[in-house]
Amino acid sequence: MGLKAFLHDLYTTRWLVLVSTLLFCISIVVGWLSTGAIQSMLAQQIEGLGGVAQRLQQSDHPQWSFFVFIFFNNAIKCVLVIFVGALFGIVPFIFLIVNGMVLGFVVHLQTDMGRSMYEVVVKGLLPHGVIELPVLIIACAFGLKFGIKVMSTIGSSMGLKRKGNGQTWEIFMKQTLTVSIWSVILLIIAAAIESGVTYRLLSH
């Protein structure tokens, strides 16, 4: 479960990581260009997050409150999206698309409000996003892999695919555990940066 094992697991899942990255990037563009019903849906998501942010800001220790919320929110979602991927990969696919669209929409909204792209991306997103976004993509990739593994097993039991092909369930579950642990570790770092560095940069 060390770093070497984590990197090896990423390498063996590189194609799904690439597919997840492409889906996420496409979703960002869709979010940026969104209109009508999609725009209304994304606006509701942002409004909900804005309400949470306002309550955290009014707490006795806002930076600590932001850290706790950001970490638990991201860690729980990323670990869950891996294992709920067992439902044929539907949840990680939707999770990936929605998060990409929200990101694209937020960046577009902020620039429309007069903020420079530098301020929004470099100061508001890059410090923590350089860790947080790859973890999100990796979690979704393994969630999709879980769904593919389940479908492959069902196919084998029905005689639609030869048994004995591909990774065993034991190896796969060890991989998901390793990825889950490293995702949590990396998200602790990302939450510390977002509640510390990003918070201070955007406060000035």
CSV table of C-alpha atoms in Angstrom, one decimal:
chain,number,residue,atom,x,y,z
A,1,MET,CA,0.0,0.0,0.0
A,2,GLY,CA,3.0,2.2,-0.3
A,3,LEU,CA,3.6,5.0,-2.9
A,4,LYS,CA,5.2,2.5,-5.3
A,5,ALA,CA,2.1,0.3,-5.2
A,6,PHE,CA,-0.1,3.3,-5.7
A,7,LEU,CA,1.8,4.5,-8.8
A,8,HIS,CA,1.8,0.9,-10.2
A,9,ASP,CA,-2.0,0.8,-9.7
A,10,LEU,CA,-2.3,4.0,-11.6
A,11,TYR,CA,-0.2,2.7,-14.4
A,12,THR,CA,-2.3,-0.4,-14.8
A,13,THR,CA,-5.4,1.8,-15.0
A,14,ARG,CA,-3.9,4.5,-17.2
A,15,TRP,CA,-6.4,4.1,-20.0
A,16,LEU,CA,-9.4,4.7,-17.7
A,17,VAL,CA,-7.5,7.6,-16.1
A,18,LEU,CA,-7.0,9.1,-19.5
A,19,VAL,CA,-10.7,8.5,-20.5
A,20,SER,CA,-11.8,10.1,-17.2
A,21,THR,CA,-9.5,13.1,-17.8
A,22,LEU,CA,-11.0,13.6,-21.3
A,23,LEU,CA,-14.5,13.4,-19.9
A,24,PHE,CA,-13.7,15.9,-17.2
A,25,CYS,CA,-12.2,18.3,-19.6
A,26,ILE,CA,-15.2,18.0,-22.0
A,27,SER,CA,-17.5,18.6,-19.0
A,28,ILE,CA,-15.6,21.8,-18.1
A,29,VAL,CA,-16.2,23.1,-21.6
A,30,VAL,CA,-19.9,22.2,-21.4
A,31,GLY,CA,-20.2,23.9,-18.1
A,32,TRP,CA,-18.5,27.0,-19.5
A,33,LEU,CA,-20.9,27.1,-22.4
A,34,SER,CA,-24.0,26.0,-20.5
A,35,THR,CA,-27.3,27.7,-21.0
A,36,GLY,CA,-31.0,27.1,-20.1
A,37,ALA,CA,-31.8,24.1,-17.9
A,38,ILE,CA,-28.2,23.1,-17.5
A,39,GLN,CA,-27.2,26.6,-16.4
A,40,SER,CA,-30.1,26.6,-13.9
A,41,MET,CA,-29.0,23.2,-12.4
A,42,LEU,CA,-25.4,24.4,-12.0
A,43,ALA,CA,-26.5,27.7,-10.5
A,44,GLN,CA,-28.4,25.7,-7.8
A,45,GLN,CA,-25.3,23.7,-7.1
A,46,ILE,CA,-23.3,26.9,-6.7
A,47,GLU,CA,-25.9,28.5,-4.5
A,48,GLY,CA,-25.9,25.6,-2.1
A,49,LEU,CA,-22.1,25.7,-1.8
A,50,GLY,CA,-22.3,29.4,-1.3
A,51,GLY,CA,-24.6,29.0,1.6
A,52,VAL,CA,-22.3,26.5,3.2
A,53,ALA,CA,-19.3,28.8,2.6
A,54,GLN,CA,-21.1,31.7,4.3
A,55,ARG,CA,-21.8,29.7,7.4
A,56,LEU,CA,-18.2,28.5,7.6
A,57,GLN,CA,-17.0,32.0,7.2
A,58,GLN,CA,-19.1,33.1,10.2
A,59,SER,CA,-17.7,30.4,12.5
A,60,ASP,CA,-15.2,31.2,15.3
A,61,HIS,CA,-12.3,29.6,13.3
A,62,PRO,CA,-13.2,29.9,9.6
A,63,GLN,CA,-10.0,28.5,8.2
A,64,TRP,CA,-10.2,25.4,10.4
A,65,SER,CA,-13.9,25.0,9.6
A,66,PHE,CA,-13.1,25.2,5.9
A,67,PHE,CA,-10.4,22.6,6.3
A,68,VAL,CA,-12.7,20.1,8.1
A,69,PHE,CA,-15.5,20.6,5.6
A,70,ILE,CA,-13.4,20.5,2.5
A,71,PHE,CA,-11.5,17.4,3.6
A,72,PHE,CA,-14.5,15.3,4.7
A,73,ASN,CA,-16.6,16.4,1.8
A,74,ASN,CA,-14.0,15.5,-0.8
A,75,ALA,CA,-12.6,12.4,1.0
A,76,ILE,CA,-16.0,10.8,1.6
A,77,LYS,CA,-17.2,11.5,-2.0
A,78,CYS,CA,-14.0,10.2,-3.6
A,79,VAL,CA,-13.9,7.0,-1.6
A,80,LEU,CA,-17.6,6.4,-2.1
A,81,VAL,CA,-17.4,7.0,-5.8
A,82,ILE,CA,-14.8,4.2,-6.1
A,83,PHE,CA,-17.0,1.6,-4.4
A,84,VAL,CA,-20.4,2.7,-5.7
A,85,GLY,CA,-18.8,2.3,-9.1
A,86,ALA,CA,-19.8,-1.3,-8.6
A,87,LEU,CA,-23.2,-0.3,-9.9
A,88,PHE,CA,-21.9,-0.6,-13.5
A,89,GLY,CA,-19.9,2.6,-13.3
A,90,ILE,CA,-22.9,4.9,-13.5
A,91,VAL,CA,-22.2,7.0,-10.4
A,92,PRO,CA,-18.5,7.8,-11.1
A,93,PHE,CA,-19.5,8.7,-14.7
A,94,ILE,CA,-22.2,11.2,-13.5
A,95,PHE,CA,-19.9,12.5,-10.6
A,96,LEU,CA,-17.2,13.2,-13.1
A,97,ILE,CA,-19.5,15.0,-15.6
A,98,VAL,CA,-21.2,17.1,-12.9
A,99,ASN,CA,-18.0,18.2,-11.2
A,100,GLY,CA,-16.4,19.2,-14.5
A,101,MET,CA,-19.5,21.2,-15.5
A,102,VAL,CA,-19.6,22.9,-12.1
A,103,LEU,CA,-16.0,23.9,-12.4
A,104,GLY,CA,-16.4,25.3,-15.9
A,105,PHE,CA,-19.5,27.2,-14.9
A,106,VAL,CA,-17.9,28.7,-11.8
A,107,VAL,CA,-14.8,29.9,-13.7
A,108,HIS,CA,-17.0,31.4,-16.4
A,109,LEU,CA,-19.2,33.0,-13.8
A,110,GLN,CA,-16.3,34.5,-11.9
A,111,THR,CA,-14.8,36.0,-15.1
A,112,ASP,CA,-18.2,37.5,-16.1
A,113,MET,CA,-18.2,39.2,-12.6
A,114,GLY,CA,-15.0,41.0,-13.5
A,115,ARG,CA,-12.3,38.7,-12.0
A,116,SER,CA,-9.3,38.1,-14.2
A,117,MET,CA,-8.6,34.5,-15.4
A,118,TYR,CA,-5.3,34.7,-13.5
A,119,GLU,CA,-7.0,35.5,-10.2
A,120,VAL,CA,-9.7,32.7,-10.7
A,121,VAL,CA,-7.4,30.0,-12.0
A,122,VAL,CA,-3.9,30.7,-10.6
A,123,LYS,CA,-4.9,32.1,-7.2
A,124,GLY,CA,-8.3,30.4,-6.7
A,125,LEU,CA,-7.9,27.0,-8.3
A,126,LEU,CA,-4.3,26.0,-9.0
A,127,PRO,CA,-2.8,25.8,-5.5
A,128,HIS,CA,-5.2,23.1,-4.3
A,129,GLY,CA,-6.6,21.9,-7.6
A,130,VAL,CA,-3.3,20.6,-8.7
A,131,ILE,CA,-3.8,17.8,-6.2
A,132,GLU,CA,-7.6,17.7,-5.7
A,133,LEU,CA,-8.6,17.4,-9.4
A,134,PRO,CA,-6.3,14.5,-10.2
A,135,VAL,CA,-7.5,12.7,-7.1
A,136,LEU,CA,-11.1,13.2,-8.2
A,137,ILE,CA,-10.3,11.9,-11.7
A,138,ILE,CA,-8.3,8.9,-10.4
A,139,ALA,CA,-11.2,8.0,-8.0
A,140,CYS,CA,-13.7,8.1,-10.9
A,141,ALA,CA,-11.4,6.0,-13.1
A,142,PHE,CA,-11.3,3.3,-10.4
A,143,GLY,CA,-15.0,3.6,-9.9
A,144,LEU,CA,-15.5,3.0,-13.6
A,145,LYS,CA,-13.0,0.1,-13.4
A,146,PHE,CA,-15.1,-1.4,-10.6
A,147,GLY,CA,-18.2,-1.2,-12.8
A,148,ILE,CA,-16.3,-2.8,-15.7
A,149,LYS,CA,-15.1,-5.6,-13.4
A,150,VAL,CA,-18.6,-6.3,-12.2
A,151,MET,CA,-20.0,-6.4,-15.7
A,152,SER,CA,-17.1,-8.7,-16.8
A,153,THR,CA,-17.8,-11.1,-13.9
A,154,ILE,CA,-21.5,-11.2,-14.8
A,155,GLY,CA,-20.6,-11.8,-18.4
A,156,SER,CA,-18.3,-14.7,-17.4
A,157,SER,CA,-21.0,-16.3,-15.2
A,158,MET,CA,-23.4,-16.1,-18.1
A,159,GLY,CA,-20.9,-17.7,-20.5
A,160,LEU,CA,-20.5,-14.5,-22.5
A,161,LYS,CA,-16.9,-14.2,-21.7
A,162,ARG,CA,-14.2,-16.8,-20.9
A,163,LYS,CA,-13.4,-17.1,-17.2
A,164,GLY,CA,-9.9,-16.5,-16.0
A,165,ASN,CA,-9.2,-13.4,-18.1
A,166,GLY,CA,-8.0,-10.2,-16.5
A,167,GLN,CA,-7.3,-9.3,-12.9
A,168,THR,CA,-8.6,-11.4,-10.0
A,169,TRP,CA,-11.0,-9.8,-7.5
A,170,GLU,CA,-8.4,-10.1,-4.7
A,171,ILE,CA,-5.8,-8.0,-6.6
A,172,PHE,CA,-8.5,-5.5,-7.7
A,173,MET,CA,-9.8,-5.0,-4.1
A,174,LYS,CA,-6.2,-4.5,-2.9
A,175,GLN,CA,-5.8,-1.8,-5.6
A,176,THR,CA,-9.0,0.0,-4.6
A,177,LEU,CA,-8.0,0.0,-1.0
A,178,THR,CA,-4.5,1.4,-1.9
A,179,VAL,CA,-6.1,4.1,-4.1
A,180,SER,CA,-8.6,4.9,-1.4
A,181,ILE,CA,-5.9,5.4,1.3
A,182,TRP,CA,-3.7,7.5,-1.0
A,183,SER,CA,-6.7,9.6,-2.1
A,184,VAL,CA,-7.5,10.4,1.5
A,185,ILE,CA,-3.8,11.3,2.2
A,186,LEU,CA,-3.6,13.6,-0.9
A,187,LEU,CA,-7.0,15.2,0.0
A,188,ILE,CA,-5.7,16.1,3.4
A,189,ILE,CA,-2.9,18.0,1.8
A,190,ALA,CA,-5.3,19.6,-0.8
A,191,ALA,CA,-7.7,20.7,2.0
A,192,ALA,CA,-4.8,22.2,4.0
A,193,ILE,CA,-3.7,24.2,0.9
A,194,GLU,CA,-7.3,25.3,0.0
A,195,SER,CA,-8.2,26.4,3.6
A,196,GLY,CA,-4.8,28.0,4.0
A,197,VAL,CA,-3.0,29.2,0.9
A,198,THR,CA,-6.1,29.6,-1.4
A,199,TYR,CA,-8.1,31.2,1.4
A,200,ARG,CA,-5.4,33.8,2.1
A,201,LEU,CA,-4.8,34.5,-1.6
A,202,LEU,CA,-8.5,35.2,-2.3
A,203,SER,CA,-8.9,37.3,0.9
A,204,HIS,CA,-6.5,39.9,-0.4
